[in-house]
Amino acid sequence: MGELVYTFAATAARHRDGATCLDGMRLLADTLHPYGVRVTWLVSPESASIAAPQLTAWHERFGDDVALATPDLTLGAQARLSGAFDAKKTQLAAARDAVQRVLPWAELVVAAGNHQDPEIVRLLEALGFEGLWGFCWEQIEVDAITDRGCPWDFYYMDPDDRLRPAKDRGVVAMEWTARDLLKSFHSGNPCLYSTDPNDVARGGLCSWENIDYWKGLADNYFRNTRWNDQVFLLQHQEAHEMERGEGWLCYTEEDIREAAVMLDAFARYVTPRARVMTLAEAVRAYRERNPHTASSYMLWEDTPHPRPNPDYAWSTCPGPWPRTFLHYDRGAQMMFVDGKVEPVCIRNYRRPWDARTYYAEPIIPRARLMRNTQYAWRREIEITVESPAAMPYGVTLWGDYSLYQIAEAPGLIEGKILPRELLFLRYDLTPGTNTFLVSLQGK
């Protein structure tokens, strides 16, 4: 049994006329601290300076932390001519150092924002950062962010392409806020099916103390600790969306109270079963355990909920959806629906990313069962796949394989038995006929 790691980040970077969103920060702190949640505040140099006494008090009493909300790295023509990388590096270092001066206790190893900058990985590596917060799994265009193709959870970023895992170690990518993997993938609307309180409230999935949908989402994350060493459930809320201060009139007072009630109920439900960490603690826990991006195995059950409000969830199919098994490793990401052996989607990290395919293979070869022979305490399975090209591939055999272990499987990259659920086999295909023979030995 692995562990469920719960983190809570709060954007608190806005400032205006010498003020920041302290009322919203206090409401979040008062809501979450009673459950032992150590908030990671995403601060700018200006907001950190304004809120320094309160941030320091929360750090000393509750263990809260801060991460650097990175400044706008859009540079003018002169900066580009003189060397954009060095100019951006100087800008980032200056912002970090400014926060460090007003919060000398802060250990700024996590950055937040600018994750779409093509140089961001090398910039952060050069400055000694260990993590980057802000990735949005399956998202297209919302908030000007298109991250479809990247893994969920944590992964080491490739310096040449932030959305795919690196071959080895690197800066750890972290989600903005955790998503419902099943509904996000099948519906194409990951922003609705998330842990953001305003989105599920506006979509009509949760309201006030009625967070049954969120509980089902959390249950899915917890169940998947059975076959993963670490499962990360990241949650986020903007502090400026928790108050009606001058300059950030986002929601009504009723909306703010509702969000606080929902967050209170969710923290009360999740924290008894999770290990609570700050973003920096979570990044370091991941780095300590994983010399390269860890493979992820997520079997997801559909969670019932009210029909979404069409005024918010425009053009979104409400489901229900079949059970779905999702996997990623350093080479690919794959999704399988209940009963289907071959994947319904393969995101091949050897392909270049583009805004039409998002690494996806256009043709997914069919798997053909040639032999499934059962002996007294052993099974042999033979599968063939006719492939038009080289690509990563996997097969999921649904059913109870809990009495077996994988004995021999030539060409197998990795295999996983999810007891009483399925057997997953990961291969790489070559053009033409591929034959896979798997021997299962009784335990």
Short mmCIF file of N, CA, C and O in Angstrom, two decimals, residues 108 128 135 284 369 382 386:
data_model
loop_
_atom_site.label_atom_id
_atom_site.label_comp_id
_atom_site.label_asym_id
_atom_site.label_seq_id
_atom_site.Cartn_x
_atom_site.Cartn_y
_atom_site.Cartn_z
N LEU A 108 13.06 28.57 -0.90
CA LEU A 108 12.34 28.73 -2.16
C LEU A 108 12.86 27.74 -3.20
O LEU A 108 13.71 28.07 -4.03
N GLY A 128 18.61 26.48 -9.45
CA GLY A 128 18.52 25.55 -8.33
C GLY A 128 17.13 25.22 -7.86
O GLY A 128 16.95 24.62 -6.78
N PHE A 135 0.78 22.87 -13.86
CA PHE A 135 0.40 22.12 -15.06
C PHE A 135 -1.07 21.70 -14.99
O PHE A 135 -1.61 21.41 -13.92
N ARG A 284 10.32 17.03 -2.68
CA ARG A 284 11.49 16.33 -2.14
C ARG A 284 11.18 14.87 -1.83
O ARG A 284 12.03 14.00 -2.01
N LEU A 369 -5.79 -12.12 -29.90
CA LEU A 369 -5.49 -13.22 -29.01
C LEU A 369 -5.28 -14.49 -29.83
O LEU A 369 -6.20 -14.96 -30.52
N GLU A 382 -0.67 -15.77 -25.67
CA GLU A 382 0.03 -15.30 -26.86
C GLU A 382 -0.84 -14.28 -27.58
O GLU A 382 -2.01 -14.53 -27.87
N GLU A 386 -0.31 -6.28 -35.30
CA GLU A 386 0.22 -5.84 -36.59
C GLU A 386 0.28 -4.31 -36.57
O GLU A 386 -0.75 -3.64 -36.50
#
